[in-house]
Tab-separated table of C-alpha atoms in Angstrom:
chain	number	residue	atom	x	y	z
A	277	UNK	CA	20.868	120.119	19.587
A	278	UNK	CA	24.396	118.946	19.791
A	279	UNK	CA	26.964	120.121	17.613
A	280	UNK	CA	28.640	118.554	14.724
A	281	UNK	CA	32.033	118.762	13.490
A	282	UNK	CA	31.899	116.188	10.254
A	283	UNK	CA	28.915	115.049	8.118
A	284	UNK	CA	29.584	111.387	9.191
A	285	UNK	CA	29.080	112.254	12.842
A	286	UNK	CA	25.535	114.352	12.025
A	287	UNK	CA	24.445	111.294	9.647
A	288	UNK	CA	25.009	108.910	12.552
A	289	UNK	CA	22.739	111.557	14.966
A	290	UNK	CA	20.080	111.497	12.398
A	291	UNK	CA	19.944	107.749	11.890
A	292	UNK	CA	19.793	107.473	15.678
A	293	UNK	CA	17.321	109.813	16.412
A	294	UNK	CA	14.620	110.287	13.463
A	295	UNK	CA	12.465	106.971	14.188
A	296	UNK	CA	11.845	108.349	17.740
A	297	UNK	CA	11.403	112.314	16.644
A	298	UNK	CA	8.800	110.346	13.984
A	299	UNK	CA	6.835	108.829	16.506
A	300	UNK	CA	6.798	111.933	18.992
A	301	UNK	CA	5.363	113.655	15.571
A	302	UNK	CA	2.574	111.344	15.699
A	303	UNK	CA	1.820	112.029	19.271
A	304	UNK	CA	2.254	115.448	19.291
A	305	UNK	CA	-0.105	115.401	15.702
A	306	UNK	CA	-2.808	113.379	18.234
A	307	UNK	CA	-2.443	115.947	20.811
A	308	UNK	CA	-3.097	118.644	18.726
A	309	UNK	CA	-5.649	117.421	16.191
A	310	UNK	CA	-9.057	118.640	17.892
A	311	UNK	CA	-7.786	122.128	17.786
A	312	UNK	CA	-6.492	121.853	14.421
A	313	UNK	CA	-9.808	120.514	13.616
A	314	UNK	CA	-12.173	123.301	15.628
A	315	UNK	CA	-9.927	125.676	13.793
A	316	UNK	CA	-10.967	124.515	10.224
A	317	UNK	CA	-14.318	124.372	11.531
A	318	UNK	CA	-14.347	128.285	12.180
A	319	UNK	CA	-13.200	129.187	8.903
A	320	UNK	CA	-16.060	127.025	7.252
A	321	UNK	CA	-18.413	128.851	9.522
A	322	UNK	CA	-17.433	131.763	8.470
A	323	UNK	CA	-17.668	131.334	4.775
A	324	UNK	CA	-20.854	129.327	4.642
A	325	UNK	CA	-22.526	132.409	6.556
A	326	UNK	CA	-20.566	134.683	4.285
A	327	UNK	CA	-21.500	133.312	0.953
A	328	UNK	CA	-24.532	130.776	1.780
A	329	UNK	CA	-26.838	131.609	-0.812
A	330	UNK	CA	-23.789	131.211	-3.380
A	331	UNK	CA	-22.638	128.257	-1.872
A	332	UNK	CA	-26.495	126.954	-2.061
A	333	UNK	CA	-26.388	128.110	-5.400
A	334	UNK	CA	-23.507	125.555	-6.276
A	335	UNK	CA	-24.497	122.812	-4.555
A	336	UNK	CA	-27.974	123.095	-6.530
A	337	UNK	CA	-25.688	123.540	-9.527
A	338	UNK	CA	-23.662	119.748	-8.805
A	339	UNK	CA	-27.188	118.528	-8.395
A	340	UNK	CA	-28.847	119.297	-11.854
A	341	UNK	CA	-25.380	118.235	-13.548
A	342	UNK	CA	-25.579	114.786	-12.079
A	343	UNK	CA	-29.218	114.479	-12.220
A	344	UNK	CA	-28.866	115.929	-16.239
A	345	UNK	CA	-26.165	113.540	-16.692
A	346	UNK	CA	-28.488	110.417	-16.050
A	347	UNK	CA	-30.893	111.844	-18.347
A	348	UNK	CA	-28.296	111.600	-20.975
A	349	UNK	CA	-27.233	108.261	-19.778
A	350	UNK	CA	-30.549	107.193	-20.057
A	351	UNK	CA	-31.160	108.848	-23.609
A	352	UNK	CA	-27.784	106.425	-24.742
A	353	UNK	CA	-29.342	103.545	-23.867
A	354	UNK	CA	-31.682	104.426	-25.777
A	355	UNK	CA	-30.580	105.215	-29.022
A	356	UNK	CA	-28.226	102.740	-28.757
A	357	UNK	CA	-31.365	100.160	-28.816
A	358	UNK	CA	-33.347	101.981	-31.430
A	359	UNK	CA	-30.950	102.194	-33.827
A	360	UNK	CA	-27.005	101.405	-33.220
A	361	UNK	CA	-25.841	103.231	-36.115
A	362	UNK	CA	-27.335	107.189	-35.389
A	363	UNK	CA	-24.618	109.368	-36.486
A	364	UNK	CA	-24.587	111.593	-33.810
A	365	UNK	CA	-24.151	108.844	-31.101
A	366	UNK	CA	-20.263	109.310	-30.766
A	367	UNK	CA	-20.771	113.088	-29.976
A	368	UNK	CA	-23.602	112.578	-27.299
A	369	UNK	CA	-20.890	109.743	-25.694
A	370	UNK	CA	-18.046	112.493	-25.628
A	371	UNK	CA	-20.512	115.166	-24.790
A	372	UNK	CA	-21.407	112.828	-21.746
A	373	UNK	CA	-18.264	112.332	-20.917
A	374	UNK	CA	-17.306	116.277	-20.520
A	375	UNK	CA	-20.839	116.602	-18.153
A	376	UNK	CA	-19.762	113.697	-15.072
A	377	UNK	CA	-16.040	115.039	-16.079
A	378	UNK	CA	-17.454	118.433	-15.203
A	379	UNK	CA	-19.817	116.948	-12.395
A	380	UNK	CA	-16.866	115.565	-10.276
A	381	UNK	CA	-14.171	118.493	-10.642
A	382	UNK	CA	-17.463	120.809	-9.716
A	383	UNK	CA	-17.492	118.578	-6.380
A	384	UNK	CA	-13.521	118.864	-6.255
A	385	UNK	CA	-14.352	122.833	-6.087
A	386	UNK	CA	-17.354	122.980	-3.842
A	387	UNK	CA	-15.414	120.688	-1.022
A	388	UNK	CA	-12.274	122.889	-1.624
A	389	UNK	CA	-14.515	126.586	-0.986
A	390	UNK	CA	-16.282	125.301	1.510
A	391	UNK	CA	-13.032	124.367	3.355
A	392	UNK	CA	-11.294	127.317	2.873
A	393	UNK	CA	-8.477	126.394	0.177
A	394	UNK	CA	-9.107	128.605	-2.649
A	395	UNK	CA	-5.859	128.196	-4.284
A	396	UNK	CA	-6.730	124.446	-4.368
A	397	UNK	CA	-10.566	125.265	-5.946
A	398	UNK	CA	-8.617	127.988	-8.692
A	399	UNK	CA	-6.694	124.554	-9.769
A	400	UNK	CA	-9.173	122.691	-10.292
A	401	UNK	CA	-11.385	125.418	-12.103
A	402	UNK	CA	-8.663	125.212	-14.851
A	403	UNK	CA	-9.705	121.991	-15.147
A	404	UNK	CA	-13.361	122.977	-15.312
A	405	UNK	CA	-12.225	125.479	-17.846
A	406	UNK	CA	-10.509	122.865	-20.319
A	407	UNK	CA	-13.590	120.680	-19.911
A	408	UNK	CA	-15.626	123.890	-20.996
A	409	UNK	CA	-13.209	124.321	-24.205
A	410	UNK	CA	-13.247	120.409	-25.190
A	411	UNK	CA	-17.268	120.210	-24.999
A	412	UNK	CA	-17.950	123.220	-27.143
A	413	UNK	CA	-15.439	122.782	-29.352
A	414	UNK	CA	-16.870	118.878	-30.200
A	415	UNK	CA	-20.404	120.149	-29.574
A	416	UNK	CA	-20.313	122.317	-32.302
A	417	UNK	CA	-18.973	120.171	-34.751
A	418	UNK	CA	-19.476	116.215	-35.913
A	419	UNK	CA	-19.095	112.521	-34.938
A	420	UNK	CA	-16.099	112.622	-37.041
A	421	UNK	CA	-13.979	114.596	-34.578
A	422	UNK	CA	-15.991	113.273	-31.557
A	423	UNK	CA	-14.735	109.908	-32.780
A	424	UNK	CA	-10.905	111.327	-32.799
A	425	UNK	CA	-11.487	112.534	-29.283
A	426	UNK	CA	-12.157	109.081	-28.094
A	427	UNK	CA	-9.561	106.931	-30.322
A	428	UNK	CA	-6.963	110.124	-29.448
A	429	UNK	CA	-7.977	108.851	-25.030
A	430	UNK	CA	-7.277	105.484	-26.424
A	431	UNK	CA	-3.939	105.681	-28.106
A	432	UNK	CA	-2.838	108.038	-25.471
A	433	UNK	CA	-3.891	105.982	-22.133
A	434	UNK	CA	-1.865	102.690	-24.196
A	435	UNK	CA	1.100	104.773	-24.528
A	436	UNK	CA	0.658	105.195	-20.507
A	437	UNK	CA	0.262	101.912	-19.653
A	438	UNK	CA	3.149	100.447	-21.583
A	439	UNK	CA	5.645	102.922	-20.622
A	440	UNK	CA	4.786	102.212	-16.849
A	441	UNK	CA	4.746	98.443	-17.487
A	442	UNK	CA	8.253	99.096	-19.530
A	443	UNK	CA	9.744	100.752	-16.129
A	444	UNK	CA	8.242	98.328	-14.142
A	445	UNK	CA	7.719	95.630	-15.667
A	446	UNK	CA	4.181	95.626	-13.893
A	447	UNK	CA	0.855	97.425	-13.932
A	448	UNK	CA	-2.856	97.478	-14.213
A	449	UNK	CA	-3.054	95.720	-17.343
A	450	UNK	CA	-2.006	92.174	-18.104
A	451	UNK	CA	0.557	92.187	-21.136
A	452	UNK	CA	-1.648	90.307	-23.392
A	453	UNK	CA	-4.154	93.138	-23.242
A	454	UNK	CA	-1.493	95.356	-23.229
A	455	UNK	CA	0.232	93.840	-26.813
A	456	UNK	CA	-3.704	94.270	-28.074
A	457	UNK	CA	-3.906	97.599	-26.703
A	458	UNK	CA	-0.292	98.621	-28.412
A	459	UNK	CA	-1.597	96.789	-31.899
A	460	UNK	CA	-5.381	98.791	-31.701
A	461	UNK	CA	-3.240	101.846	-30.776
A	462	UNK	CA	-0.913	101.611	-33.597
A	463	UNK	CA	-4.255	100.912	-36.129
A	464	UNK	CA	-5.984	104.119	-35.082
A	465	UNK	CA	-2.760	106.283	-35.393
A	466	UNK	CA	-2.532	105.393	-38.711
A	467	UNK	CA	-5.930	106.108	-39.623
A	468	UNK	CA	-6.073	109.409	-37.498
A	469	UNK	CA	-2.654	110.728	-39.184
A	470	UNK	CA	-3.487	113.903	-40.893
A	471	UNK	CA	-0.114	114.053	-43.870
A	472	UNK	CA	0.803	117.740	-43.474
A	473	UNK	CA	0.369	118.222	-39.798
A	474	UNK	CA	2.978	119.085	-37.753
A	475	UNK	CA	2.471	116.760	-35.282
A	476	UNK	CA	1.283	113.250	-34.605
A	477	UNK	CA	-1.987	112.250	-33.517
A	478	UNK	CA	-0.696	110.388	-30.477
A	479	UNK	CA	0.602	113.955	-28.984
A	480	UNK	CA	-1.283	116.410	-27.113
A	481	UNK	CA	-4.634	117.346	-28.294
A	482	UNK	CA	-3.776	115.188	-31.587
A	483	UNK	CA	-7.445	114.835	-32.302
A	484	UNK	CA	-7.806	118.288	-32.785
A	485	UNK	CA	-5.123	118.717	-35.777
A	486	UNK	CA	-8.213	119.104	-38.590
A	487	UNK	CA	-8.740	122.440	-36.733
A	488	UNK	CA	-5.771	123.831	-36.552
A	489	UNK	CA	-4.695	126.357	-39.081
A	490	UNK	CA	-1.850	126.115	-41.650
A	491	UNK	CA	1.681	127.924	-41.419
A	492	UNK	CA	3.829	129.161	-43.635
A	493	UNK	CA	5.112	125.950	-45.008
A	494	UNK	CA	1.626	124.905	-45.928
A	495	UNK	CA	1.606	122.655	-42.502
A	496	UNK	CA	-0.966	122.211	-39.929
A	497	UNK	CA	0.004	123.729	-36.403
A	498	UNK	CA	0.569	121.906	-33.798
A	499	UNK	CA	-2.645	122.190	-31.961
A	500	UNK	CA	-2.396	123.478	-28.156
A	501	UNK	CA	-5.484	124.557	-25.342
A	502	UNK	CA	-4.825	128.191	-26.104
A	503	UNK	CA	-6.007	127.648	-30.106
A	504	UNK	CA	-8.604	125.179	-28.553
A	505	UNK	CA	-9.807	128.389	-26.408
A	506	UNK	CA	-9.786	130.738	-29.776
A	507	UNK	CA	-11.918	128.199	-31.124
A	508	UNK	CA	-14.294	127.937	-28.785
A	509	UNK	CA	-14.714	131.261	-27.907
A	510	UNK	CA	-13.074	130.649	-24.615
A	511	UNK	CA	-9.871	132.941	-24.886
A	512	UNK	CA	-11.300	135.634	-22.722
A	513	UNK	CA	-10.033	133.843	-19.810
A	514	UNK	CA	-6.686	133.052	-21.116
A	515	UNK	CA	-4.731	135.361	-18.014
A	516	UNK	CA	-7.089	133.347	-15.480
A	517	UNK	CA	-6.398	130.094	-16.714
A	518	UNK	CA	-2.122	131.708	-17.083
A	519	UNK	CA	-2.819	132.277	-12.846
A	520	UNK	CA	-4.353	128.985	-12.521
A	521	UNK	CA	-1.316	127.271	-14.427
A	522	UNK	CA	0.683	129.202	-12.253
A	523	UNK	CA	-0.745	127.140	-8.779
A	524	UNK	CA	-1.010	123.913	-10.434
A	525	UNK	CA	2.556	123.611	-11.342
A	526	UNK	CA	3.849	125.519	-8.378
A	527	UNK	CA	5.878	128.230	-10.666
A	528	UNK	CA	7.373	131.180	-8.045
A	529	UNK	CA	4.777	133.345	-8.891
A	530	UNK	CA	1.781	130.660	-8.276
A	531	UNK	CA	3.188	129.800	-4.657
A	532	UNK	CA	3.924	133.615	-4.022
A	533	UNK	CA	0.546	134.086	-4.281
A	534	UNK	CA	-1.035	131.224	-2.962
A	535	UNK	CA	1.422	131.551	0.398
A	536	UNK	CA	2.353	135.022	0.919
A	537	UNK	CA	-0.790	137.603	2.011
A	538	UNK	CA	-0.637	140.988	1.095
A	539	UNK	CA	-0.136	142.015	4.850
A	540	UNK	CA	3.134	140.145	5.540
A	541	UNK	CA	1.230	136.750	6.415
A	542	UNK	CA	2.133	133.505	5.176
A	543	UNK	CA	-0.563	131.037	4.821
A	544	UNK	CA	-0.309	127.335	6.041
A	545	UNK	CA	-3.704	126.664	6.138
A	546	UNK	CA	-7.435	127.493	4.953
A	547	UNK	CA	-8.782	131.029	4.935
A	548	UNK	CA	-11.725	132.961	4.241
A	549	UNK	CA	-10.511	135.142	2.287
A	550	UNK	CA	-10.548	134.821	-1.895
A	551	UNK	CA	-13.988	132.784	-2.361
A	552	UNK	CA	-15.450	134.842	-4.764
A	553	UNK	CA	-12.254	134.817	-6.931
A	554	UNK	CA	-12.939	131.013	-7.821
A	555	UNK	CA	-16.669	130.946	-7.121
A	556	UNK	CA	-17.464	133.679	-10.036
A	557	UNK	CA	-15.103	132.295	-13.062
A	558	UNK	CA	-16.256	128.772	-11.656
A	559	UNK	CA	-20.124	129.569	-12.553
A	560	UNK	CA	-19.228	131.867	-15.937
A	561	UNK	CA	-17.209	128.457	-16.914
A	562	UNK	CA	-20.291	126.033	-15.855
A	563	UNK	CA	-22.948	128.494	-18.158
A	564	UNK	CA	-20.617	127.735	-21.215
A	565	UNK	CA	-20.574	123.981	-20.599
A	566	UNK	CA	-23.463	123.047	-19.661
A	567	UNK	CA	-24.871	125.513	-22.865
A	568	UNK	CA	-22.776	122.890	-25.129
A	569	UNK	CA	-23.335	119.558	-23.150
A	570	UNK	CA	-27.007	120.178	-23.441
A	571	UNK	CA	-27.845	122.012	-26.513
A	572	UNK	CA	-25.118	119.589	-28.550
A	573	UNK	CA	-26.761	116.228	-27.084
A	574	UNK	CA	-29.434	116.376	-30.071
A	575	UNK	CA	-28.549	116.856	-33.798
A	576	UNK	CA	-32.214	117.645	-34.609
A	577	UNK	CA	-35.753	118.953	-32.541
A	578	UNK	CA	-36.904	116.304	-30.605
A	579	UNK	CA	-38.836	115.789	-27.362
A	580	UNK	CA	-35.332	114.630	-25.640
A	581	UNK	CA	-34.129	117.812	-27.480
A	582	UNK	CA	-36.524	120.616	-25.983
A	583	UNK	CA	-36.423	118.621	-22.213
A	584	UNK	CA	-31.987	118.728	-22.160
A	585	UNK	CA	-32.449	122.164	-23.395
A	586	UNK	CA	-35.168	123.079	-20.876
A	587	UNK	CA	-33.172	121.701	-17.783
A	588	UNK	CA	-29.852	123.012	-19.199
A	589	UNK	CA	-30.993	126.484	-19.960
A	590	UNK	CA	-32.378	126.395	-16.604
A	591	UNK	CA	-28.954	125.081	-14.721
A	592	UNK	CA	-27.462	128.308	-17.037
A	593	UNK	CA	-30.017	130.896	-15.850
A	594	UNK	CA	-29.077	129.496	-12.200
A	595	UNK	CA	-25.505	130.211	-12.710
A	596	UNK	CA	-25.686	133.520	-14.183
A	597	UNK	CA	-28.198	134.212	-10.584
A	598	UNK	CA	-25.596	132.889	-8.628
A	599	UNK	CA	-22.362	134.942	-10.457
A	600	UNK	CA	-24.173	137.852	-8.523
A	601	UNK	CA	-24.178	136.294	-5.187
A	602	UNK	CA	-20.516	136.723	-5.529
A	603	UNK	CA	-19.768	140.120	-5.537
A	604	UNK	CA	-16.149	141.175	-6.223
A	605	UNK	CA	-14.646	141.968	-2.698
């Protein structure tokens, strides 16, 4: 590499030369992508013959979740056409919801274990976690704060859209839909505002403010996922989910861990190592939402009651089996 003695003169080397280092990256990236690839292979070797009947264990998990979901897919249709005005409609809809929500970040996981990225598999169990606290938390209460939950996605998902399509002047929604949108949004705010709350509706977790406790000044707090967590009986993994938080938002402490090893290694790629560290919280989380997806579906004893009970309690008797094939290295 030459040398440079102003910042003009190394600009003009880098505008000469980058297009052709680019394409020798591409080559070289060609060269060397069969090995790269046999080497990822050998690490999922390794851990599916390390942790197959866990791994079998999960995948049989993914399965009953979808297949459960369609039961309760099915089960909307249904009420819906018997009788369009059952109370407890709205909660099975956000119960729903939190089950494919659950189904596809449990698919995130499973592809991101298997591969070898654990750190990548703890960030997404956070988001398995939150699911967990949002579906007990509506499952064990009524349509009125299911019904919050999905005006509170509504209002929020506007708000989005129209400041994207205010910096851009462009997105995925046509501005006449968008002025309805803003109008609709606007309505439900107003009839979701709770008068001595600290916050608005429109804000995180908004639909949750009936919840929330009052302060000092005789004010509603400002609802957060840690009082969500309380509520649901979820706060036991409050440090996990603090570790998880950590990766996700790539904090010094998340990437210290995620990149440095404990014997002076630095990681740039999968590994074996850490499986169980995800796997276990992963399957304690999936008991405690599938327990309120499925026992919350049905207001009352039913024969759809006692068959989303029987497959759920079965899907939770499978993950406490599995927690086991995960011992603690």
């Amino acid at each position: 590499m030459p040398r440079f003695d102003t910042l003009a003169e190394l600009r003009e080397f880098l505008e000469n030369n980058a297009t052709g280092m680019a394409h020798d990256t591409l080559r070289s990236a060609a060269d060397s992508r069969e090995k790269r690839r046999t080497d990822a292979a050998e690490v999922n070797q390794a851990i599916t013959k390390r942790w197959s009947e866990g791994l079998a264990a999960l995948d049989a998990a993914i399965f009953a979740m979808g297949q459960n979901g369609l039961m309760m897919l099915k089960r909307l249709d249904e009420v819906d056409a018997a009788d369009p005005n059952d109370s407890h409609q709205t909660v099975r809809v956000v119960l729903a919801l939190q089950q494919f929500n659950a189904l596809i970040v449990l698919q995130e996981i499973q592809v991101l274990l298997q591969a070898g990225f654990w750190s990548g598999a703890a960030a997404r169990w956070r988001a398995l976690h939150e699911t967990a606290v949002t579906a007990k938390v509506i499952a064990e209460r009524d349509a009125t704060l299911a019904q919050r939950y999905l005006d509170h996605g509504f209002v929020v998902q506007t708000r989005r859209l129209t400041a994207y399509f205010d910096e851009h002047g462009i997105g995925p929604v046509a501005p006449a839909e968008l002025a309805s949108r803003t109008k609709k949004a606007a309505a439900l705010e107003q009839t979701h505002g709770v008068s001595n709350a600290s916050s608005k509706f429109r804000e995180p977790y908004g639909w949750a403010i009936p919840l929330m406790g009052m302060n000092a000044k005789g004010r509603r707090m400002r609802p957060s996922m840690e009082a969500l967590e309380k509520l649901a009986g979820l706060d036991h993994r409050r440090l996990l989910v603090a570790s998880a938080h950590g990766i996700v938002h790539g904090d010094s402490g998340g990437i210290g861990g995620t990149v440095l090893m404990e014997d002076g290694q630095w990681l740039g790629g999968p590994t074996e190592r850490f499986i169980e560290t995800v796997a276990r919280p992963t399957f304690e989380t999936l008991i405690h939402l599938a327990g309120a997806t499925h026992v919350g579906f049905e207001p009352e004893l039913n024969d759809f009651c006692e068959l989303i009970c029987l497959v759920g309690s079965s899907l939770m008797t499978l993950c406490g089996d599995a927690i086991e094939k995960f011992p603690r290295e």
